[in-house]
XYZ file of C-alpha atoms in Angstrom:
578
model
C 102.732 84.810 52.144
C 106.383 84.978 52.995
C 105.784 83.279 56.001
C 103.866 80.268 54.558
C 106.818 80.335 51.755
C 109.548 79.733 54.916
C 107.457 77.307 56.349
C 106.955 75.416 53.936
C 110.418 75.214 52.439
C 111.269 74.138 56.302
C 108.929 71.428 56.049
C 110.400 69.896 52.934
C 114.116 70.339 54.789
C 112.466 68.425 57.807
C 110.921 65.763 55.809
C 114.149 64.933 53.996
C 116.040 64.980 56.495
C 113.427 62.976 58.500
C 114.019 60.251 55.798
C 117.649 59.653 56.589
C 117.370 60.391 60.301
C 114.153 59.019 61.639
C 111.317 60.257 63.764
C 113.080 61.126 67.380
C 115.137 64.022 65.179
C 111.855 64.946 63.623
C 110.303 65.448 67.263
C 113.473 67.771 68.441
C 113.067 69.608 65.292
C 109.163 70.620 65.452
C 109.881 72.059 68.983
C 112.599 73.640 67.191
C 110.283 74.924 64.179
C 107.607 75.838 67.199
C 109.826 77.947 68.909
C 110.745 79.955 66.006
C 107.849 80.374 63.946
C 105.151 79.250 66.778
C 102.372 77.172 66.725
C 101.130 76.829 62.400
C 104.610 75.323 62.224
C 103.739 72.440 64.120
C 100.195 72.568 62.363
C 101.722 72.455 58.834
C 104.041 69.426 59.618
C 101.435 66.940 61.101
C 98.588 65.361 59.182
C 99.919 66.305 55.558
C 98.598 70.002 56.149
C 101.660 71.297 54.654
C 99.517 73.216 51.957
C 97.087 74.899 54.353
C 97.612 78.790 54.068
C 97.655 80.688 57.480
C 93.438 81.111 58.386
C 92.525 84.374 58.871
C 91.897 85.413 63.034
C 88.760 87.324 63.946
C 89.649 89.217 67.304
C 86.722 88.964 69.614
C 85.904 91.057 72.613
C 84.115 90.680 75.233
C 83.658 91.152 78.803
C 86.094 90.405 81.909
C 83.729 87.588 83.283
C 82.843 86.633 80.243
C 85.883 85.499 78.808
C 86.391 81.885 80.136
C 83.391 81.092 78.485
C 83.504 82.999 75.108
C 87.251 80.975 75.437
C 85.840 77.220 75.421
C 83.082 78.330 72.318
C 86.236 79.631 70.423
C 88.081 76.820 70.804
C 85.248 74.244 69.991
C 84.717 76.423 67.036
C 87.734 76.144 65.971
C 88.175 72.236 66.224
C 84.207 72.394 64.613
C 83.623 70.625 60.967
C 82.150 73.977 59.993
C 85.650 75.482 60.437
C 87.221 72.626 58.452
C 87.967 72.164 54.853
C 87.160 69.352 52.977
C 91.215 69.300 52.730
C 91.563 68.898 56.346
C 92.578 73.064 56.941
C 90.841 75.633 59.207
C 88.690 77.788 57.775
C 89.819 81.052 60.371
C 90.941 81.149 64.299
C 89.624 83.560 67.094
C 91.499 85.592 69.421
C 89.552 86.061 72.262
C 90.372 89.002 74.871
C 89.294 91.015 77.458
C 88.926 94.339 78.739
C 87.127 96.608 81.688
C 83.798 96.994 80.331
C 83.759 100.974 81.287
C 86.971 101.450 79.648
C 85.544 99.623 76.051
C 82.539 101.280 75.865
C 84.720 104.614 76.539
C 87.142 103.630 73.690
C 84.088 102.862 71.071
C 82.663 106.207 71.752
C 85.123 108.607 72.066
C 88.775 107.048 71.891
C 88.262 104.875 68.192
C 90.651 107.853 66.207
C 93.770 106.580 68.691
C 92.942 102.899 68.736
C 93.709 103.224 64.672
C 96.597 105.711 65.098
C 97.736 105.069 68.994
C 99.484 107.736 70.806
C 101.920 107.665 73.721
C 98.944 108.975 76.104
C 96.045 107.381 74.807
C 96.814 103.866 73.237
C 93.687 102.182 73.298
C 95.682 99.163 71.388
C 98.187 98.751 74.544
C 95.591 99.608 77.524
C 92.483 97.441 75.987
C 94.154 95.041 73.173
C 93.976 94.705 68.996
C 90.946 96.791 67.385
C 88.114 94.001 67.496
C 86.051 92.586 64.722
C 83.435 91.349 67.398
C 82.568 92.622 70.227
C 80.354 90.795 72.681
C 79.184 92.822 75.724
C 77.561 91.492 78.869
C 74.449 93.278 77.827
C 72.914 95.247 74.980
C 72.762 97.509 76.721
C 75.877 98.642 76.195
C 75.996 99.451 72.723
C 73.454 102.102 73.512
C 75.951 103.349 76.032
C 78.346 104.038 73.244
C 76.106 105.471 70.998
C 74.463 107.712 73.681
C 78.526 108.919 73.949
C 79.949 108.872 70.325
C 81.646 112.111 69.390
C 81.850 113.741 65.499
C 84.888 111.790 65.558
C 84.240 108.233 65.006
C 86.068 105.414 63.094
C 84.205 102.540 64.186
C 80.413 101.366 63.565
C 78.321 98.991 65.765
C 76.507 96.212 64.006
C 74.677 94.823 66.757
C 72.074 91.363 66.315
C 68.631 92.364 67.423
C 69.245 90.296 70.799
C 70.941 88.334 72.797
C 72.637 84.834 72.137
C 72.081 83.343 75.690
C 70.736 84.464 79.783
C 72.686 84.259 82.864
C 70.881 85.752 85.894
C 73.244 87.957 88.625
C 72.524 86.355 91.927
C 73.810 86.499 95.399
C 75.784 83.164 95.966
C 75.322 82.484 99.494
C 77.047 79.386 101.482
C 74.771 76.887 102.117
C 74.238 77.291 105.708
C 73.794 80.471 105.349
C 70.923 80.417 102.663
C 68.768 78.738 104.800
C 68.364 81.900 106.663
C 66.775 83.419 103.618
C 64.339 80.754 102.565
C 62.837 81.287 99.448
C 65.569 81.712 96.699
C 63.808 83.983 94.381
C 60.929 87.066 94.703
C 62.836 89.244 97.015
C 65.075 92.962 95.691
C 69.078 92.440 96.150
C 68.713 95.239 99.385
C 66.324 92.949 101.752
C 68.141 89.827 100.913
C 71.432 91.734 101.947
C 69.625 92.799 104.893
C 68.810 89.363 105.890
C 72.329 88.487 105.720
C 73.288 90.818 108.177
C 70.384 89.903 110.280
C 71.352 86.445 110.472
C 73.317 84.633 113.211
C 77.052 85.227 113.055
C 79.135 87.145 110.977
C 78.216 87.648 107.220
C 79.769 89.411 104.492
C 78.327 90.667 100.889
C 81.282 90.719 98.537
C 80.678 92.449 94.950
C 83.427 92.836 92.142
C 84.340 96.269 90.805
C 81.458 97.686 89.505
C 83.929 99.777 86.774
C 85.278 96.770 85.531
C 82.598 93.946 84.903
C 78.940 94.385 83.547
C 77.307 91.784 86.563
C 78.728 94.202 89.344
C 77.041 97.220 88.091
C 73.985 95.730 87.266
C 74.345 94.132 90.879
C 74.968 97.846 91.775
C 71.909 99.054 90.000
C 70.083 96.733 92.255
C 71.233 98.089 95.346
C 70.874 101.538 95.214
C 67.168 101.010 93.872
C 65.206 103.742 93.463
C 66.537 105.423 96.257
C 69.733 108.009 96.087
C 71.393 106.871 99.148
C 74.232 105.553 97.019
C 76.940 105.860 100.049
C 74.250 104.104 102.598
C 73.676 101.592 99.822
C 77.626 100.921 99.495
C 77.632 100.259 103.424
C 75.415 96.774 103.180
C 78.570 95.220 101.442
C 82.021 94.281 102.662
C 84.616 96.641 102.231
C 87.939 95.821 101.076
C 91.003 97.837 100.399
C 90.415 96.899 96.512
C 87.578 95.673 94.861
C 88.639 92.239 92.489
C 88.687 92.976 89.084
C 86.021 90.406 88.249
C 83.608 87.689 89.897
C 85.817 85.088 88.365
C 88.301 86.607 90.604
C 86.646 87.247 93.021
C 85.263 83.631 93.146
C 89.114 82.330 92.888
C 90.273 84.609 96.039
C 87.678 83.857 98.492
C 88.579 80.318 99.227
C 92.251 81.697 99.979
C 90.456 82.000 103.767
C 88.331 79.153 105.103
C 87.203 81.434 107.714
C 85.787 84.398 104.991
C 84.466 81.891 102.209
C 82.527 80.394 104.874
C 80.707 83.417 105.728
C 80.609 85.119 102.572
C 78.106 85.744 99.554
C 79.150 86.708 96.575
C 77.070 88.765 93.633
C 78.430 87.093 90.448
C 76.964 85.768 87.560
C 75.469 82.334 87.520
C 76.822 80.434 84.861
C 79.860 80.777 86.884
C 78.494 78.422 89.876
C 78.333 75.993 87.061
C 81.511 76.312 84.929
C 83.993 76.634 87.814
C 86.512 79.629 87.676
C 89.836 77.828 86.257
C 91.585 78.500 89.750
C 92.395 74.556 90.635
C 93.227 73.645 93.202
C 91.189 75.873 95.767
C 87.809 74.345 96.807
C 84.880 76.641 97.656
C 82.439 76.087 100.087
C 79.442 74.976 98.433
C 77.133 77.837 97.529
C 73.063 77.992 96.822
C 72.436 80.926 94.180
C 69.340 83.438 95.686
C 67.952 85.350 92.734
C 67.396 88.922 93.554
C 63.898 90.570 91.466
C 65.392 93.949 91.009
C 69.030 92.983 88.997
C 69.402 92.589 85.400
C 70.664 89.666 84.559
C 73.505 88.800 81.122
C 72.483 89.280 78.096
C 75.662 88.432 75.689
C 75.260 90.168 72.780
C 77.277 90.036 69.497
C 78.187 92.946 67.870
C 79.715 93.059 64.606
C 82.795 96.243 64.492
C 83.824 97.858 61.384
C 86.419 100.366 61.073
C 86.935 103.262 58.330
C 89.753 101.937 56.145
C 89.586 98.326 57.600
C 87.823 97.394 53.979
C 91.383 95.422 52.604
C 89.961 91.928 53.525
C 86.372 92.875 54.855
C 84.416 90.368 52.451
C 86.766 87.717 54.070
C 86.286 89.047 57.820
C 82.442 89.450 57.049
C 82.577 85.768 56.275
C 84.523 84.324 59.327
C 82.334 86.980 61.636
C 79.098 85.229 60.155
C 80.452 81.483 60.343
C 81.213 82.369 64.178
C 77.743 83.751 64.997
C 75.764 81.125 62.918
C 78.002 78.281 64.755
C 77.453 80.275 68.175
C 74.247 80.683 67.955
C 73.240 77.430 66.619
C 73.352 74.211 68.291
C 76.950 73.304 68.786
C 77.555 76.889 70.502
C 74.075 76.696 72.465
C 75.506 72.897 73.940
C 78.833 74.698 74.566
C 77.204 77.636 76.211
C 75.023 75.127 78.197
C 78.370 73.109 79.581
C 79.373 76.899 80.742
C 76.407 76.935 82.829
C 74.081 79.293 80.405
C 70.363 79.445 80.237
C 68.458 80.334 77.434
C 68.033 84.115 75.653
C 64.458 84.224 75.398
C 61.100 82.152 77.085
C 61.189 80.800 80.348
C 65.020 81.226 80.458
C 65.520 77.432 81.065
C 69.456 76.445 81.785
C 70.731 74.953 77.775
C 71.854 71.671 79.835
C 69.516 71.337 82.199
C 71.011 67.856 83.141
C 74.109 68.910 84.416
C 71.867 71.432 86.462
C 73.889 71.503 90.036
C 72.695 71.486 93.031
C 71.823 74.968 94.523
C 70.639 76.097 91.109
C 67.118 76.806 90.656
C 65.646 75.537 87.555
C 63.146 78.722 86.212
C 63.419 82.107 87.304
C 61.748 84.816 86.172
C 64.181 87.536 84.735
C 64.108 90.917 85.747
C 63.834 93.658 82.915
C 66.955 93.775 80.719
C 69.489 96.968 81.664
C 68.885 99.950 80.292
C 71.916 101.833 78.960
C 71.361 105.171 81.098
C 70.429 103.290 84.176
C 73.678 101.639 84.178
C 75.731 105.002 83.505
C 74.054 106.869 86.480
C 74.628 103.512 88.439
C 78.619 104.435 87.605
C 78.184 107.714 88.242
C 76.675 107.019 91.744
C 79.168 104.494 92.247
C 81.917 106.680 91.354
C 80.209 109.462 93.989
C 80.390 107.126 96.770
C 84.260 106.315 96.477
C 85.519 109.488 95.045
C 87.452 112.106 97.309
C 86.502 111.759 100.905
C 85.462 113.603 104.073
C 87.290 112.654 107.259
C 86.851 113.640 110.634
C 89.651 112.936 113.423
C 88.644 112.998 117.373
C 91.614 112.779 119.026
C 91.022 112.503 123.072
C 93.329 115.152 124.381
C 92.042 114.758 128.623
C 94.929 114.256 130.844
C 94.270 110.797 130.776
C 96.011 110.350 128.077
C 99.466 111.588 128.863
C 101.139 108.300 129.292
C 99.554 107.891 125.393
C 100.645 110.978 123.722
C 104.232 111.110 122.375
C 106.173 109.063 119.836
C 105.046 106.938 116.494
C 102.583 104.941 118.615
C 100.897 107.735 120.898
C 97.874 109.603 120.022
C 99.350 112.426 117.797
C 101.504 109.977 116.257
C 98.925 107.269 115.295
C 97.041 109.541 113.227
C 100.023 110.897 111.515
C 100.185 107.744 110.000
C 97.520 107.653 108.571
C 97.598 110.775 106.239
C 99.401 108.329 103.728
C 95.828 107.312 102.951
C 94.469 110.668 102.366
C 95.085 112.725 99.191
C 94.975 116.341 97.712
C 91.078 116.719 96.807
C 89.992 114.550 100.512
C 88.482 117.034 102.940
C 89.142 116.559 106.337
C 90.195 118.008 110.089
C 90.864 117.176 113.496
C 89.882 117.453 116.957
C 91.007 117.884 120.078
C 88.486 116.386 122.239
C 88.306 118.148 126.188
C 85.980 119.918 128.150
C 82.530 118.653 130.364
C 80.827 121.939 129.837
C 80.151 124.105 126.995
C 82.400 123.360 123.397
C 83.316 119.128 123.701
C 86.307 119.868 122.014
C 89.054 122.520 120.041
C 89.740 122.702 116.349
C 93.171 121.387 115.975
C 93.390 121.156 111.970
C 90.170 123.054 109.564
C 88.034 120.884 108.038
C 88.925 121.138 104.651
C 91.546 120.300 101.441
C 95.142 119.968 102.959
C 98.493 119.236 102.311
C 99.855 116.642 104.093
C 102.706 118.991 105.727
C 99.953 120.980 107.497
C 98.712 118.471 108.536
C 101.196 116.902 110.493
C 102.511 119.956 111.582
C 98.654 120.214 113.643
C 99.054 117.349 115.320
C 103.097 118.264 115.980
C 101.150 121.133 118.192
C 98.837 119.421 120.073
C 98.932 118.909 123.510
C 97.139 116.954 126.062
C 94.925 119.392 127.999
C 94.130 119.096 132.462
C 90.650 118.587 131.546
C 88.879 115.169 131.554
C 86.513 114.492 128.118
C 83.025 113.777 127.502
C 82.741 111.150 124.709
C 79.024 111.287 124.249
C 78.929 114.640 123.469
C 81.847 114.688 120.969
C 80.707 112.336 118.813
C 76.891 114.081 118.977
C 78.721 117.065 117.643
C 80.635 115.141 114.965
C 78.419 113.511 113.602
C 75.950 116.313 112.861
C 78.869 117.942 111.225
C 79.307 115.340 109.017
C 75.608 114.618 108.378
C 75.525 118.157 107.504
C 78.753 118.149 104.962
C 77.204 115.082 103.381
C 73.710 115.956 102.714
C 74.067 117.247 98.962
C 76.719 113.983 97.861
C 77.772 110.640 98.062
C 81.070 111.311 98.869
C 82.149 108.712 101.318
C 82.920 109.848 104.752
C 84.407 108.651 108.231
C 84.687 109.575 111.527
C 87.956 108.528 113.842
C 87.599 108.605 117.653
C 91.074 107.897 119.419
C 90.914 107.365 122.557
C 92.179 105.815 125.423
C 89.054 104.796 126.606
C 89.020 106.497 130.490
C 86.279 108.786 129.999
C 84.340 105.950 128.827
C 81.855 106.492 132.299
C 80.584 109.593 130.473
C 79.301 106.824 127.488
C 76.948 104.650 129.201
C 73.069 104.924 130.053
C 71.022 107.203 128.129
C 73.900 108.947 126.735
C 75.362 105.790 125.004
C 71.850 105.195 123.811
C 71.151 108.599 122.417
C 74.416 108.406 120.443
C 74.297 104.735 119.371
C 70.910 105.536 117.747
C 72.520 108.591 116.263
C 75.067 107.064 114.825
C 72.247 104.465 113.407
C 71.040 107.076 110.947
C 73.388 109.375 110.194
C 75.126 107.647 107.473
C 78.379 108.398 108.556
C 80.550 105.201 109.827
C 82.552 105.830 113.253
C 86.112 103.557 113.964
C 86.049 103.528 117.621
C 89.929 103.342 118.609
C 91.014 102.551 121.968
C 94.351 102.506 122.942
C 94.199 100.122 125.285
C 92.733 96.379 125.502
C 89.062 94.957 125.478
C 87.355 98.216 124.516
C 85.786 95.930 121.545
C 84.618 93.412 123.459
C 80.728 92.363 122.786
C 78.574 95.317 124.484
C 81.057 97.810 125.425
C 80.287 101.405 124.017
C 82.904 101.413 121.633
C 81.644 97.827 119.777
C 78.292 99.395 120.308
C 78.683 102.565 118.565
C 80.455 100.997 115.638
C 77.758 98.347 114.917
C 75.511 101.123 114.932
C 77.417 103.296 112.481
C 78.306 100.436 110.007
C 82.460 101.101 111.198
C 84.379 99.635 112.829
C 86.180 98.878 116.861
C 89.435 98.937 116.948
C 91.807 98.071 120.558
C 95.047 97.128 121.407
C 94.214 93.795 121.088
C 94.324 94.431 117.300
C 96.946 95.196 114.581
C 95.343 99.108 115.464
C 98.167 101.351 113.291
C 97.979 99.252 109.598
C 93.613 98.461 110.152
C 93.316 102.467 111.247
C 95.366 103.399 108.266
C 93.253 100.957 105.733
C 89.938 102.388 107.410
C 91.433 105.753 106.438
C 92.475 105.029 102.823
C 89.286 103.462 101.991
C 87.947 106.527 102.039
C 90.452 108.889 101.138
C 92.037 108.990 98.080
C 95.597 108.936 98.981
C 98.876 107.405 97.822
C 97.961 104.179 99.155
C-alpha cells in the first residue's frame, strides 16, 4: 500500500508537470520512475492505469528444461482477457523459475522447515529460489518421490491435479545423415538405437544432460540401464565429457559451438524442444530427425498446487490466481500456447496441439511408453550416482630400459602421471605399476591399490626407476584388467586403467596375444587409455587404437595434447579437485 501511495502521488507530480513541459520530459522521467520503483511505475503512468493496485504474483516452479516454455504460457497469461479487468488492470502476474529437479524434490521432502526459516547452511530460498505456490514437475511422478521421502517435519502440502496438462516424448535427436542409419524412427529400446550409432560409419557421439539436474535425462537414464544392472557399462554407450550440461536446452545451445561435434552428435532431449528452438540465437544446428526410443518415459507436466503452514494471510486470494492459471493453462489458450512450444497432447493418441507447424523430422503419432514411476527414477539416480561416484584407477607405467631417454622431468614417465593426481581425490582408490619382466610377475607394485593422499603418492613415483629388463605389454594388461574386473564386480563405481608407455615393447602385442587381450578388454568393463610417448601409436590398427576401441577408452600419442587429455581421462573418473 505504501508503495502504490508513492506511485501514485509521482504520477500526479509527472502529469502536472507534463502539462507545462510536454511529452519528451515525460519520456526522461518514466525511465526515471522505472529505474527507481521498476517496472508497475511505467504500468501505472500509461493507459490511465494510475488506479490499478499492484496484482498479486503466484511463483511457479518448474523444471530446468521446462522453463522456456512454462515462460511464454506465463506471459500470454498475463497479457490474456481472463487476467484483465473490465478497468483495463491485471488480475495477478507469475514468476516463473527454475531449479535442479533432484534438489526440489529434496527440499519438498525433507528441507521445507529451512525454506520458511533459511539458515546459513541450508537456505533452500537462496540455493532453489522463493517458496512456490505452483509447482510443475516434468512428471508426476515426482510428487510421489517427495512423498515416498517426507520426514515428521513438514511445512508444505502437495495438491497435485489427477494428471498431466500436456506429452512430450524423450527421444534421441540424431543429425539427419546420421538417422538414416537407423531406419525406422520408432519401436526400438534407447540401448540398440545407441548401439546402432556406434555401429554406423564414422564417428558418432550420444550426448545426455545431467541426469541430477533435469527430469528427461533420468528418464533417458532409466532407459539405458534397462533391466539390466550394468549401470557403469550402460554409462559407456554415451559421450563423456568433463561436465555434463545442466539441461538439454543447454545442451542443445552448446553443441553447435563445434561444426565438427554437432555434426556427429545425437542428443537425448525432450521433443518439444526440436520445435520451440532453445533461445540461443544466433547458433544454427544441424538439422536433426527425432528417433523415439520404446523403453523411455516421456513428460508429463504436472501442476501441483503448494501450501505452506502459516502461508494462510492471503490464501483465498492465491487459491484464486492458482485456479485462474490452471483453468487458462489447461484450456484452450494455454493448450495453443503449449502447441507453439512444440507439445503434444496429455492423453489419446498423443497427437502434437499444432500439428500444422509439425517440422520436419517429427513424427506425427507415437505410441508412449508407460509414464515414470517414482521409485524407478530414484534407483535410476542412485545407479547413476554409483557409476560416477569415487573411482578405481589403475596406473601401468612401462619401466623397461627403453624408456630411459623418457623417464625424468614434468614430461617423462614418472612425471606425466604426477600430474594427473590433481584429478583424483580422498575416497578414489587407486595404485601403480611398474611394468618389467618377460617371465614370471609382468610387473612390481610401485604405489597399493587403495585410498591415498596425494603426497604418497607422488612420493611412489619420486622412487621409481627404470629397470634393465625389457616389458611384455600383453601380459600386463591381462593381469590388470582381471584386477580390476575383480574390484568392480559388487559396484558401479567407475574405473580406468592407464598404460604409459613408450611403445618399444609393442612386438610383444601383436598376433594372438593382441587378440587375446583386445577381446579381453571387450568384456571386462573396464576402459584402458593407451598412452604412448611417442608418435603414431594411435594410428588406425595399431595395438594401442585397437585395445582402446575394444575397452570403450581411449589412444593417446605424442601427436596429441597427451598431459591435459590424460589428466581429463583421469578426473572423469576420480573425484578430485578438478
Amino acid at each position: 500500500p505504501r508503495r502504490s501511495r508513492l506511485l501514485a502521488r509521482a504520477a500526479d507530480s509527472v502529469r502536472a508537470v507534463t502539462d507545462r513541459l510536454g511529452r519528451t520530459l515525460l519520456t526522461f522521467l518514466l525511465a526515471l520512475l522505472a529505474t527507481g520503483a521498476g517496472g508497475y511505475g511505467i504500468f501505472a503512468l500509461i493507459g490511465d492505469a494510475g488506479t490499478c493496485a499492484p496484482s498479486l504474483e503466484l511463483r511457479v516452479l518448474t523444471d530446468p528444461d521446462l522453463e522456456p516454455a512454462m515462460q511464454a504460457a506465463a506471459d500470454a497469461y498475463f497479457a490474456s482477457a481472463v487476467n484483465t479487468t473490465d478497468d483495463g488492470c491485471r488480475r495477478g502476474g507469475v514468476t516463473v523459475y527454475s531449479a535442479g529437479a533432484s534438489a526440489v524434490v529434496t527440499a519438498l521432502s525433507k528441507r521445507t522447515d529451512a525454506w520458511q526459516q533459511p539458515r546459513e547452511d541450508d537456505n533452500p530460498q537462496r540455493d532453489i529460489g522463493p517458496q512456490p505456490d505452483v509447482w510443475i514437475p516434468a512428471t508426476g511422478a515426482d510428487v510421489g518421490r517427495v512423498t515416498a521421502a517426507q520426514e515428521d517435519r513438514v511445512f508444505a502440502r502437495l495438491e497435485p491435479d489427477t494428471g498431466p496438462f500436456a506429452y512430450s516424448p524423450v527421444v534421441l535427436a540424431v543429425p539427419k545423415d546420421l538417422a538414416r542409419t537407423l531406419g525406422k524412427p520408432t519401436g526400438r529400446p534407447l540401448s540398440e538405437l545407441v548401439d546402432a550409432l556406434e555401429a554406423a560409419p564414422g564417428t558418432a557421439e550420444v550426448h545426455r544432460p545431467d541426469p541430477g539436474f533435469t527430469d528427461s535425462a533420468l528418464m533417458a537414464t532409466l532407459g539405458l540401464y534397462g533391466d539390466g544392472d550394468d549401470a557403469r557399462g550402460a554409462e559407456r554407450l554415451l559421450t563423456r565429457p568433463e561436465r555434463p550440461e545442466p539441461s538439454a536446452v543447454k545442451l542443445l545451445c552448446t553443441l553447435p559451438d563445434d561444426d565438427a561435434v554437432d555434426d556427429r552428435s545425437a542428443a537425448l532431449v525432450p521433443e518439444f524442444l526440436l520445435r520451440s528452438g532453445i533461445g540461443c540465437h544466433p547458433a544454427t544446428r544441424v538439422p536433426r530427425t527425432a528417433v523415439y526410443p520404446d523403453d523411455v518415459p516421456g513428460l508429463e507436466p504436472t501442476f501441483v498446487r503448494v501450501r505452506w503452514d502459516h502461508g494462510d494471510r492471503d490464501a483465498n486470494a492465491r487459491d484464486d490466481e492458482a485456479n485462474r492459471f490452471r483453468t487458462w493453462l489447461t484450456g484452450a489458450e494455454g493448450r495453443a500456447v503449449l502447441g507453439e512450444q512444440g507439445f503434444r497432447s496429455a492423453s489419446g493418441d498423443r497427437a502434437l496441439l499444432d500439428s500444422e507447424s509439425a517440422l520436419d523430422g517429427l513424427t506425427d503419432v507415437v505410441r508412449p511408453p508407460d509414464s515414470a514411476d517414482s521409485s524407478g527414477l530414484d534407483e535410476t539416480l542412485e545407479e547413476y550416482g554409483n557409476a560416477h561416484g569415487s573411482g578405481r584407477v589403475l596406473f601401468l607405467l612401462d619401466s623397461s630400459g627403453s624408456m630411459a631417454g623418457l623417464w625424468d622431468g614434468p614430461s617423462g614417465g614418472p612425471g606425466i602421471l604426477k600430474r594427473t593426481l590433481p584429478g583424483l581425490g580422498g575416497e578414489d582408490q587407486y595404485g601403480i605399476w611398474a611394468v618389467h619382466g618377460l617371465e614370471g610377475r609382468t610387473h612390481t607394485e610401485l604405489l597399493r591399490f587403495r585410498t591415498h593422499s596425494r603426497k604418497d603418492a607422488e612420493r611412489a613415483l619420486e622412487t621409481a626407476k627404470v629397470r634393465d629388463a625389457e616389458a611384455d605389454p600383453a601380459a600386463a594388461l591381462l593381469d590388470a584388467l582381471a584386477f580390476m574386473r575383480e574390484r568392480g564386480a559388487d559396484d558401479e563405481r567407475p574405473q580406468l586403467i592407464v598404460y604409459l608407455t613408450d611403445g618399444e615393447d609393442d612386438t610383444r602385442l601383436t598376433g594372438d596375444e593382441l587378440k587375446q587381450v583386445v577381446e579381453r578388454a571387450g568384456t571386462a568393463g573396464v576402459p584402458v587409455a593407451m598412452v604412448t610417448l611417442n608418435s603414431g601409436a594411435c594410428d588406425r590398427g595399431r595395438p594401442g587404437t585397437l585395445m582402446a576401441e575394444a575397452s570403450r577408452g581411449r589412444c593417446l600419442d605424442a601427436g596429441d595434447d597427451l598431459v591435459p587429455a590424460l589428466h581429463d581421462e583421469v578426473a572423469r573418473v576420480g573425484t578430485g579437485e578438478e
